[in-house]
Tab-separated table of N, CA, C and O in Angstrom:
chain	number	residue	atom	x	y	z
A	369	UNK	N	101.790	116.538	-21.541
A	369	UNK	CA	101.748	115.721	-20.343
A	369	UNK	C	102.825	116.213	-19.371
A	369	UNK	O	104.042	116.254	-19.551
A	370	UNK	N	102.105	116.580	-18.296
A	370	UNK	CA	103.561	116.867	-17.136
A	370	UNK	C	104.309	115.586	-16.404
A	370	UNK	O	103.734	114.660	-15.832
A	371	UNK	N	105.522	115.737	-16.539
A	371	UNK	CA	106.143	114.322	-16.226
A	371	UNK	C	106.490	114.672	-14.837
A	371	UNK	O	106.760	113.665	-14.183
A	372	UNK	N	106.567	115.736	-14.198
A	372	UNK	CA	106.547	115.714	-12.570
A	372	UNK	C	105.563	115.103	-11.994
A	372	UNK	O	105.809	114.511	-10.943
A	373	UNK	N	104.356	115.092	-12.472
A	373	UNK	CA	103.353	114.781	-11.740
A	373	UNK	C	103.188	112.529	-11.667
A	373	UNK	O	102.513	111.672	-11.097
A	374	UNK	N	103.965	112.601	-12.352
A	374	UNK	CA	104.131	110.619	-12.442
A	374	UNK	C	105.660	110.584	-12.152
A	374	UNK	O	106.347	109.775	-12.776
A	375	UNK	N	106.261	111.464	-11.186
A	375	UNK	CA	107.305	111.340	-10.845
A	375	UNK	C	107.137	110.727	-9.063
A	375	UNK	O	106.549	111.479	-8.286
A	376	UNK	N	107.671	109.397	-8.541
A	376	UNK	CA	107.052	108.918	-7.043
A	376	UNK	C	108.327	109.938	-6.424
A	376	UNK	O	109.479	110.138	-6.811
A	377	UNK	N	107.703	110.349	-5.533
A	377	UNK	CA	108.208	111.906	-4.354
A	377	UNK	C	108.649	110.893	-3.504
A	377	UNK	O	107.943	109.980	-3.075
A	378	UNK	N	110.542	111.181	-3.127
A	378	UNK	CA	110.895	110.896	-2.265
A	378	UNK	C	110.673	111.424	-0.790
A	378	UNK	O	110.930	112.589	-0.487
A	379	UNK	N	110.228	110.584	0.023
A	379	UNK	CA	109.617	111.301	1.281
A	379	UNK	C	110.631	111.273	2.628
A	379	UNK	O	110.565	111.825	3.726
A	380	UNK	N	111.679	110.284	1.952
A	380	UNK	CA	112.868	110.184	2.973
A	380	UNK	C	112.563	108.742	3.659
A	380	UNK	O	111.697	107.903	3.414
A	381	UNK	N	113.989	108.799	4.956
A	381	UNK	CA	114.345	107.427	5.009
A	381	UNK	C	112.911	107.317	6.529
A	381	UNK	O	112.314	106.261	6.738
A	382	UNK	N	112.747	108.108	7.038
A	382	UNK	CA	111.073	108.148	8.155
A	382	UNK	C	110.080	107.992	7.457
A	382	UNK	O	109.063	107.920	8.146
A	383	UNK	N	109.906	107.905	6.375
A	383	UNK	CA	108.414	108.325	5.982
A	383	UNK	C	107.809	107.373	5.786
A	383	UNK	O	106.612	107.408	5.503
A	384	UNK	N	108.640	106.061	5.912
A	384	UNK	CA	107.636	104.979	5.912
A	384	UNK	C	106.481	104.546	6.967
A	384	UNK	O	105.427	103.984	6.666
A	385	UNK	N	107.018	105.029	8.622
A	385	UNK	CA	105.888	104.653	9.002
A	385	UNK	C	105.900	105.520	10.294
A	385	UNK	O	106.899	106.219	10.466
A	386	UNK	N	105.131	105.549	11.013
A	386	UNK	CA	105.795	106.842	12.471
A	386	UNK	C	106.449	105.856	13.616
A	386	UNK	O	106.559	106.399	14.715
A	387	UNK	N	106.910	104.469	13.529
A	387	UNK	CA	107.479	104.010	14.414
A	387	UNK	C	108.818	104.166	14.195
A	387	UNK	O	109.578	104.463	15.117
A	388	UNK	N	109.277	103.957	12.810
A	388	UNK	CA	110.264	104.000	12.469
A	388	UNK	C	110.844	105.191	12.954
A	388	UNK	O	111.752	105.193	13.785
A	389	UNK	N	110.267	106.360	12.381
A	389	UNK	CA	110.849	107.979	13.225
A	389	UNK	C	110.621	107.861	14.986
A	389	UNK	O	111.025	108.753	15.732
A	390	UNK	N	110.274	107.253	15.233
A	390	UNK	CA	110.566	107.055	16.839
A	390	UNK	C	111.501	106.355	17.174
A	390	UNK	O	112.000	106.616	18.268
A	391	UNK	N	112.153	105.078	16.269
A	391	UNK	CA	112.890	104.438	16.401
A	391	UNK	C	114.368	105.171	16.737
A	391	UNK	O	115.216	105.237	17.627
A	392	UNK	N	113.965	105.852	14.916
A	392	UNK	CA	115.013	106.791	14.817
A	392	UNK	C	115.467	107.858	15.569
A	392	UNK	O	116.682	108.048	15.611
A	393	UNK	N	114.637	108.666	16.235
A	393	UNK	CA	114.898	109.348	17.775
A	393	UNK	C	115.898	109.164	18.428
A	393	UNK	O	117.022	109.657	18.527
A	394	UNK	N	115.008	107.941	19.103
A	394	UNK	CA	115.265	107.012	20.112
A	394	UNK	C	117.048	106.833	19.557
A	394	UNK	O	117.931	107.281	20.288
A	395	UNK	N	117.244	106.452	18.818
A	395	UNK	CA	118.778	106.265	18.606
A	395	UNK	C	119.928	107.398	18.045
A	395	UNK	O	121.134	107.161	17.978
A	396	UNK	N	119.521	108.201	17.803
A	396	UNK	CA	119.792	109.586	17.540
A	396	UNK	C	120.170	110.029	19.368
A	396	UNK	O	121.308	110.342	19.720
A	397	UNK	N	119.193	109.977	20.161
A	397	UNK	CA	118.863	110.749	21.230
A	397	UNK	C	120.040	109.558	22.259
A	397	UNK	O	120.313	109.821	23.430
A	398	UNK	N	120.617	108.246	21.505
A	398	UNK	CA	121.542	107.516	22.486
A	398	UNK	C	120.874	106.720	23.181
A	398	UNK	O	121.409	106.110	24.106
A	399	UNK	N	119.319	106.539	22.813
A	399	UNK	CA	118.588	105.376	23.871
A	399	UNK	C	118.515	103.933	22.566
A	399	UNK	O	118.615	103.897	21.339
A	400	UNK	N	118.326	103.067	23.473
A	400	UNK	CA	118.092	101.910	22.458
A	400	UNK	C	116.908	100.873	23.186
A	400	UNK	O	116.583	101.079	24.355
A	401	UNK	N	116.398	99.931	22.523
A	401	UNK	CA	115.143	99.187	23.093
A	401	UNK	C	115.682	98.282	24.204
A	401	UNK	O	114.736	97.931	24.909
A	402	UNK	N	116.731	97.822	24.586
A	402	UNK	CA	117.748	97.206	25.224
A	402	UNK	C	118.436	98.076	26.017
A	402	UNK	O	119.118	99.020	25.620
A	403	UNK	N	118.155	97.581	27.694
A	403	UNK	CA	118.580	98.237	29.021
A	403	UNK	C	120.159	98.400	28.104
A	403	UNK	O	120.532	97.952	27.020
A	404	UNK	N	121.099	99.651	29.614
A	404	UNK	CA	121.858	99.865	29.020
A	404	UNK	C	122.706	98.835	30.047
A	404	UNK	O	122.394	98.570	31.208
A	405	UNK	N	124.047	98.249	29.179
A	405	UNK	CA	125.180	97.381	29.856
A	405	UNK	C	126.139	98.252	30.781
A	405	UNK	O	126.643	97.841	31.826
A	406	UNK	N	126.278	99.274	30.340
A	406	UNK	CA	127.470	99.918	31.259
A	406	UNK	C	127.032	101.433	31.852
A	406	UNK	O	126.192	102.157	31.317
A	407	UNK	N	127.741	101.731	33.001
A	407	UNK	CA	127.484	103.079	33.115
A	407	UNK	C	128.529	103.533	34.190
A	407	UNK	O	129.499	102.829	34.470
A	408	UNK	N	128.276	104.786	34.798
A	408	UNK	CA	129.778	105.733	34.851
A	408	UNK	C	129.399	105.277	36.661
A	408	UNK	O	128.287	105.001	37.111
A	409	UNK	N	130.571	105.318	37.332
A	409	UNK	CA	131.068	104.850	38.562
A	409	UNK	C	130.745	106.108	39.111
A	409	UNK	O	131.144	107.125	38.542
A	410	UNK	N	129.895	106.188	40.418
A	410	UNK	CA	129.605	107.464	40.675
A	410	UNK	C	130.921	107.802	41.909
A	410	UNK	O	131.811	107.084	42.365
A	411	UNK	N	130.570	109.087	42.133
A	411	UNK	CA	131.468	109.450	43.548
A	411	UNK	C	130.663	109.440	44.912
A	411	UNK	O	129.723	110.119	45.324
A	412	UNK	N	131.646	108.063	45.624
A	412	UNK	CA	131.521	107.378	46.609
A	412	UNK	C	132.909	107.703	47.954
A	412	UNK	O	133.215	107.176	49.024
A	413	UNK	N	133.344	108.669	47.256
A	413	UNK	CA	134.205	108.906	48.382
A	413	UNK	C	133.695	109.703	49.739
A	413	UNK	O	132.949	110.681	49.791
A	414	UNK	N	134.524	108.758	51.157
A	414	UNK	CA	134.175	109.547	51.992
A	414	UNK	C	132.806	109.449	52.605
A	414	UNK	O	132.333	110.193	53.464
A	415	UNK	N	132.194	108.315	51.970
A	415	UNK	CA	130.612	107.975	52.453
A	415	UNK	C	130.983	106.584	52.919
A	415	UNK	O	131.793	105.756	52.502
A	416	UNK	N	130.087	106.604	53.961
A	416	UNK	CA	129.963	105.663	54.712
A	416	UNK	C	129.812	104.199	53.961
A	416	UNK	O	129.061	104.067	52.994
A	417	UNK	N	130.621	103.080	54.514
A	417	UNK	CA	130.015	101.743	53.365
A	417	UNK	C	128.935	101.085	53.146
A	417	UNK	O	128.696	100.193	52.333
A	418	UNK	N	128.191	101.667	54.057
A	418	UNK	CA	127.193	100.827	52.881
A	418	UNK	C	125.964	101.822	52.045
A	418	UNK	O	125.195	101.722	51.089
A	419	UNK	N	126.335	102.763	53.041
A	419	UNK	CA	125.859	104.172	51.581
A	419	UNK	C	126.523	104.166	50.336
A	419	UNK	O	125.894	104.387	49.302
A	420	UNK	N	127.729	103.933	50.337
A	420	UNK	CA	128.434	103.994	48.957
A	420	UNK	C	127.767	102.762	48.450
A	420	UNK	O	127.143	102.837	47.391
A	421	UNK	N	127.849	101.404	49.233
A	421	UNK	CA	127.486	100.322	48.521
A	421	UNK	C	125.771	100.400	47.552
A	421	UNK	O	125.501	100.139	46.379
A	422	UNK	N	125.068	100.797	48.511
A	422	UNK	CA	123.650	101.217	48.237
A	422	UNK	C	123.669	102.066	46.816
A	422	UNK	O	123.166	101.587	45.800
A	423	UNK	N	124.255	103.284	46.835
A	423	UNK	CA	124.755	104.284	45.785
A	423	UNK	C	125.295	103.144	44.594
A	423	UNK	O	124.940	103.582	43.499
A	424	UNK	N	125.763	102.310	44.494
A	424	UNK	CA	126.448	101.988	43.527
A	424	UNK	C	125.257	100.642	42.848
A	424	UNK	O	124.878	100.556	41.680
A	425	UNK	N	124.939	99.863	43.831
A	425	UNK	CA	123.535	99.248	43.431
A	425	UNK	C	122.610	100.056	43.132
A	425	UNK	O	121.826	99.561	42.322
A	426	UNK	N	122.343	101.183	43.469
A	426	UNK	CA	121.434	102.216	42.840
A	426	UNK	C	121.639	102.516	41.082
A	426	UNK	O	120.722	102.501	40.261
A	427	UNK	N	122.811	102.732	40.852
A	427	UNK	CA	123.221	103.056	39.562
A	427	UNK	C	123.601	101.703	38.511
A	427	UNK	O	124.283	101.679	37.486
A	428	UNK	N	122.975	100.782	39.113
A	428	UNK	CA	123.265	99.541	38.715
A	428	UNK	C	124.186	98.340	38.543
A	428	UNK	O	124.113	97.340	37.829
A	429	UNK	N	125.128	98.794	39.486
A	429	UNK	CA	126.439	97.875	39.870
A	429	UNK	C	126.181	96.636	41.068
A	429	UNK	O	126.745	96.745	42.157
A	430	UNK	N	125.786	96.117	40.936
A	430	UNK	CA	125.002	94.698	41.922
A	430	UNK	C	126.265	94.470	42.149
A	430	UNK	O	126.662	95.181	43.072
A	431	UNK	N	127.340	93.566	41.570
A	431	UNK	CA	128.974	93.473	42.528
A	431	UNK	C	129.232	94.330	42.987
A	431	UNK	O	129.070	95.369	42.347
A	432	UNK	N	129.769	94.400	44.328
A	432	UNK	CA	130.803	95.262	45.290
A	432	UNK	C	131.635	94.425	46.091
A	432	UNK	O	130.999	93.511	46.617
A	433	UNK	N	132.915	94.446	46.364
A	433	UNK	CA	133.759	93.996	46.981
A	433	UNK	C	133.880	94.757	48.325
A	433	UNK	O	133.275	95.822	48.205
A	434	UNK	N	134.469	94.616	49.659
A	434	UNK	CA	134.865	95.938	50.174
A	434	UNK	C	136.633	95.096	50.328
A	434	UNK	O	136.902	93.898	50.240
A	435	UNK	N	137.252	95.884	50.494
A	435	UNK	CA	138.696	96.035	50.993
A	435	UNK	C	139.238	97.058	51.826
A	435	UNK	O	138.826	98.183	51.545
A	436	UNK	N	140.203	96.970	52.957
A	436	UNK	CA	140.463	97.915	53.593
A	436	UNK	C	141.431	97.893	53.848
A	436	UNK	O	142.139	96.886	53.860
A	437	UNK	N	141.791	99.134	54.162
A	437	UNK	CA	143.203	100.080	53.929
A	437	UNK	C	143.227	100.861	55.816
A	437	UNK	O	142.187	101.008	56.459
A	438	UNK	N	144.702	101.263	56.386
A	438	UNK	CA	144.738	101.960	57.585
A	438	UNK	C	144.621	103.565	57.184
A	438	UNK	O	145.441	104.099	56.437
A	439	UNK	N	143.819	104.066	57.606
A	439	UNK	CA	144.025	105.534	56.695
A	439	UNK	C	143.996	107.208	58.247
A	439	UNK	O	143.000	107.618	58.844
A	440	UNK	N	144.894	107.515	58.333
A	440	UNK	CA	144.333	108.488	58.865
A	440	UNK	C	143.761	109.625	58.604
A	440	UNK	O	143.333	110.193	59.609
A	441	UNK	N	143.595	110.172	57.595
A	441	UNK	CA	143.097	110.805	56.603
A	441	UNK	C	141.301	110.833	56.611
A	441	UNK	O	140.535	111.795	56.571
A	442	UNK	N	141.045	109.435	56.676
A	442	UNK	CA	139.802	109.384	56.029
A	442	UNK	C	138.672	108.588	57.187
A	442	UNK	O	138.465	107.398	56.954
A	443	UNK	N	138.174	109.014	58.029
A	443	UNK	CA	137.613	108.128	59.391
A	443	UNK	C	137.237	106.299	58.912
A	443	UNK	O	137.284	105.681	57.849
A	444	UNK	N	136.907	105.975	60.195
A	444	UNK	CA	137.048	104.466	60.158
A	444	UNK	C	135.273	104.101	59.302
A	444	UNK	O	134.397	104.885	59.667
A	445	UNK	N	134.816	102.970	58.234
A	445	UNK	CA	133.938	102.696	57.676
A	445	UNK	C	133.737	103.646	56.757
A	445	UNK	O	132.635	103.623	56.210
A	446	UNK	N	134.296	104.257	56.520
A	446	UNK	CA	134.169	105.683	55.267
A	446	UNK	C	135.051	104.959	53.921
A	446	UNK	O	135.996	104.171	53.942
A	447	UNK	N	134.381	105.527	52.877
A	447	UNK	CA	134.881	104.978	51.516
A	447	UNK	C	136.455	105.952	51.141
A	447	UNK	O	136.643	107.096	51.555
A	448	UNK	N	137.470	105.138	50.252
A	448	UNK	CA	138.603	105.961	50.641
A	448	UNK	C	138.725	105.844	49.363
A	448	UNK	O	139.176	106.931	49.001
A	449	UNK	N	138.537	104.891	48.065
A	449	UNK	CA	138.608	105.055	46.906
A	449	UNK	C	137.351	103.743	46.407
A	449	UNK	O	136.607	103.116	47.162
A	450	UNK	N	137.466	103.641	44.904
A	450	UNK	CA	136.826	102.780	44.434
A	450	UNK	C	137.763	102.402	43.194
A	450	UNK	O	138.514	103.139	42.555
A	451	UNK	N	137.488	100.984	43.034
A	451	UNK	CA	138.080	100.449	41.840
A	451	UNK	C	137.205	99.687	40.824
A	451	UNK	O	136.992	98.487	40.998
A	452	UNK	N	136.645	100.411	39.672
A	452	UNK	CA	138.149	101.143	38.925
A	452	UNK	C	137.192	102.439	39.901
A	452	UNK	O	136.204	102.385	40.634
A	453	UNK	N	138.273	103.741	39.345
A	453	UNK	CA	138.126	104.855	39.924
A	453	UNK	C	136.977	105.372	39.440
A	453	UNK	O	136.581	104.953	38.352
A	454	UNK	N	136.098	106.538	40.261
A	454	UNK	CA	134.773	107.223	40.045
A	454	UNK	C	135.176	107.817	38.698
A	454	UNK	O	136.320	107.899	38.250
A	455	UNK	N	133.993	108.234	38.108
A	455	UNK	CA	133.904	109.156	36.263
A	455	UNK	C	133.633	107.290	35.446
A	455	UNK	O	132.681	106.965	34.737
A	456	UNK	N	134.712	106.473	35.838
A	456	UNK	CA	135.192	105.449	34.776
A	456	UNK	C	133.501	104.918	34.518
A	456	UNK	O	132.463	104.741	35.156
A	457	UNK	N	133.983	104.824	33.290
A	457	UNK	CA	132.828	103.454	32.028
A	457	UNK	C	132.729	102.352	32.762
A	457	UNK	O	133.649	101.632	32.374
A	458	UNK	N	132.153	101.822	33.578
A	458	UNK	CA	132.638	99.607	33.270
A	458	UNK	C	130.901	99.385	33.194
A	458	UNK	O	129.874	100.049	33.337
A	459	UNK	N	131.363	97.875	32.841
A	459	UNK	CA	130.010	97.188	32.845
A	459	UNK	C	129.347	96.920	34.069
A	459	UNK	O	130.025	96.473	34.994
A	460	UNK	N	127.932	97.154	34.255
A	460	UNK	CA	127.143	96.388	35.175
A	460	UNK	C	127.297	95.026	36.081
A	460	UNK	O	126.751	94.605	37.101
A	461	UNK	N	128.270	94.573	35.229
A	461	UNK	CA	128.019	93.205	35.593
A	461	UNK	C	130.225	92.988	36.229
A	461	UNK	O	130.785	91.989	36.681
A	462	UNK	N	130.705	94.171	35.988
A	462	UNK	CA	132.010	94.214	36.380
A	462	UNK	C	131.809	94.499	38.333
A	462	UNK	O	131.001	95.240	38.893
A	463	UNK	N	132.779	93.679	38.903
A	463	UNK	CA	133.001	93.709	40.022
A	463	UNK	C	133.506	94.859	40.953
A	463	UNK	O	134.675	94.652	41.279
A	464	UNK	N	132.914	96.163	41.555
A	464	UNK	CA	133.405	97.553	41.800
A	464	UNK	C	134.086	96.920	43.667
A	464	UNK	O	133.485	96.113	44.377
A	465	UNK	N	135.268	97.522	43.971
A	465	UNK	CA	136.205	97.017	44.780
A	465	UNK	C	136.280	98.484	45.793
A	465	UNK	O	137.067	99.396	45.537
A	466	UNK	N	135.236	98.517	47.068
A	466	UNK	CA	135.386	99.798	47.836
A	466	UNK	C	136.584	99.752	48.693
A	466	UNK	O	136.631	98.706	49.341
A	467	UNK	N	137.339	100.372	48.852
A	467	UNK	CA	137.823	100.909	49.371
A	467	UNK	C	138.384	101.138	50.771
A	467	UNK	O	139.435	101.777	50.732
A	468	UNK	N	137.961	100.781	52.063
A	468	UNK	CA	137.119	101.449	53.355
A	468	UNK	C	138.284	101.434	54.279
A	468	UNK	O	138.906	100.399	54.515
A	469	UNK	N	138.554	102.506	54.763
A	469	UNK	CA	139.428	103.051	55.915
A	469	UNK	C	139.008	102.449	57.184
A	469	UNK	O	137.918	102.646	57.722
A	470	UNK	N	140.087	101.593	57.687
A	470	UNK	CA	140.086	101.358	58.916
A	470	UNK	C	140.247	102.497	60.209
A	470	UNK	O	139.786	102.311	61.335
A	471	UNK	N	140.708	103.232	59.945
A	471	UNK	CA	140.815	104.293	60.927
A	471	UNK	C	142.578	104.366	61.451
A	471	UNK	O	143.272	103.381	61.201
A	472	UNK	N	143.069	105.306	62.010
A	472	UNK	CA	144.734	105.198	62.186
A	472	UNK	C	145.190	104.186	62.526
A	472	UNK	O	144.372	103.326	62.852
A	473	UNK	N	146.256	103.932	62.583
A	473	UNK	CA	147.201	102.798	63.330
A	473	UNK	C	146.592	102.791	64.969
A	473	UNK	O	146.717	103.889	65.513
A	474	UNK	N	146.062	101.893	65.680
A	474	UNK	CA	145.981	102.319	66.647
A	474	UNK	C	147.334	101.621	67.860
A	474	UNK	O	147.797	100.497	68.056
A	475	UNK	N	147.530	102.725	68.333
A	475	UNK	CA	148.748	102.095	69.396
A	475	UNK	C	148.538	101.642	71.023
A	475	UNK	O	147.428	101.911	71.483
A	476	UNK	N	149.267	101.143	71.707
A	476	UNK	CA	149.031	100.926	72.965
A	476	UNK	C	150.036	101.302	73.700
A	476	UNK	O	149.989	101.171	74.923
């Protein structure tokens, strides 16, 4: 009698069904069935505010604050930084704080 042949063949931890190996992909590959919560602060410098604002609701940041700063550097309604700063992680649902150059000191 061959005892390989009444031996049950491990087929692995997919082989139960083909959703499961899609599952498994899918999370391998960093996606999950659930939108994602956070994502990276794009670069908004130097764009106009409500292009940056638009840009940042685009990437899924619905809060924006604006704040403004005297800048001569950077023309007047133009984005001068973001908080937290562009590259950064935060959540969707975290409050992003633009930036926006008033334009020089003006004198009389």
């Amino acid at each position: 009698m061959d005892r390989v042949r009444h031996k049950k063949q491990h087929r692995g931890p997919w082989a139960r069904s083909p959703s499961s190996l899609i599952l498994g992909v899918l999370v391998l590959a960093g996606c999950s069935a659930h939108p994602a919560s956070h994502g990276q602060i794009p670069n908004v410098q130097r764009m106009p505010s409500d292009t940056a604002e638009h840009i940042l609701q685009q990437a899924g940041f619905a809060h924006t604050r604006r704040s403004y700063v005297v800048s001569s550097a950077v023309p007047p309604d133009r984005v001068v930084a973001t908080k937290p700063p562009e590259g950064t992680i935060a959540s969707f649902s975290d409050e992003i704080v633009l930036t926006i150059s008033t334009g020089p000191i003006q004198t009389n």
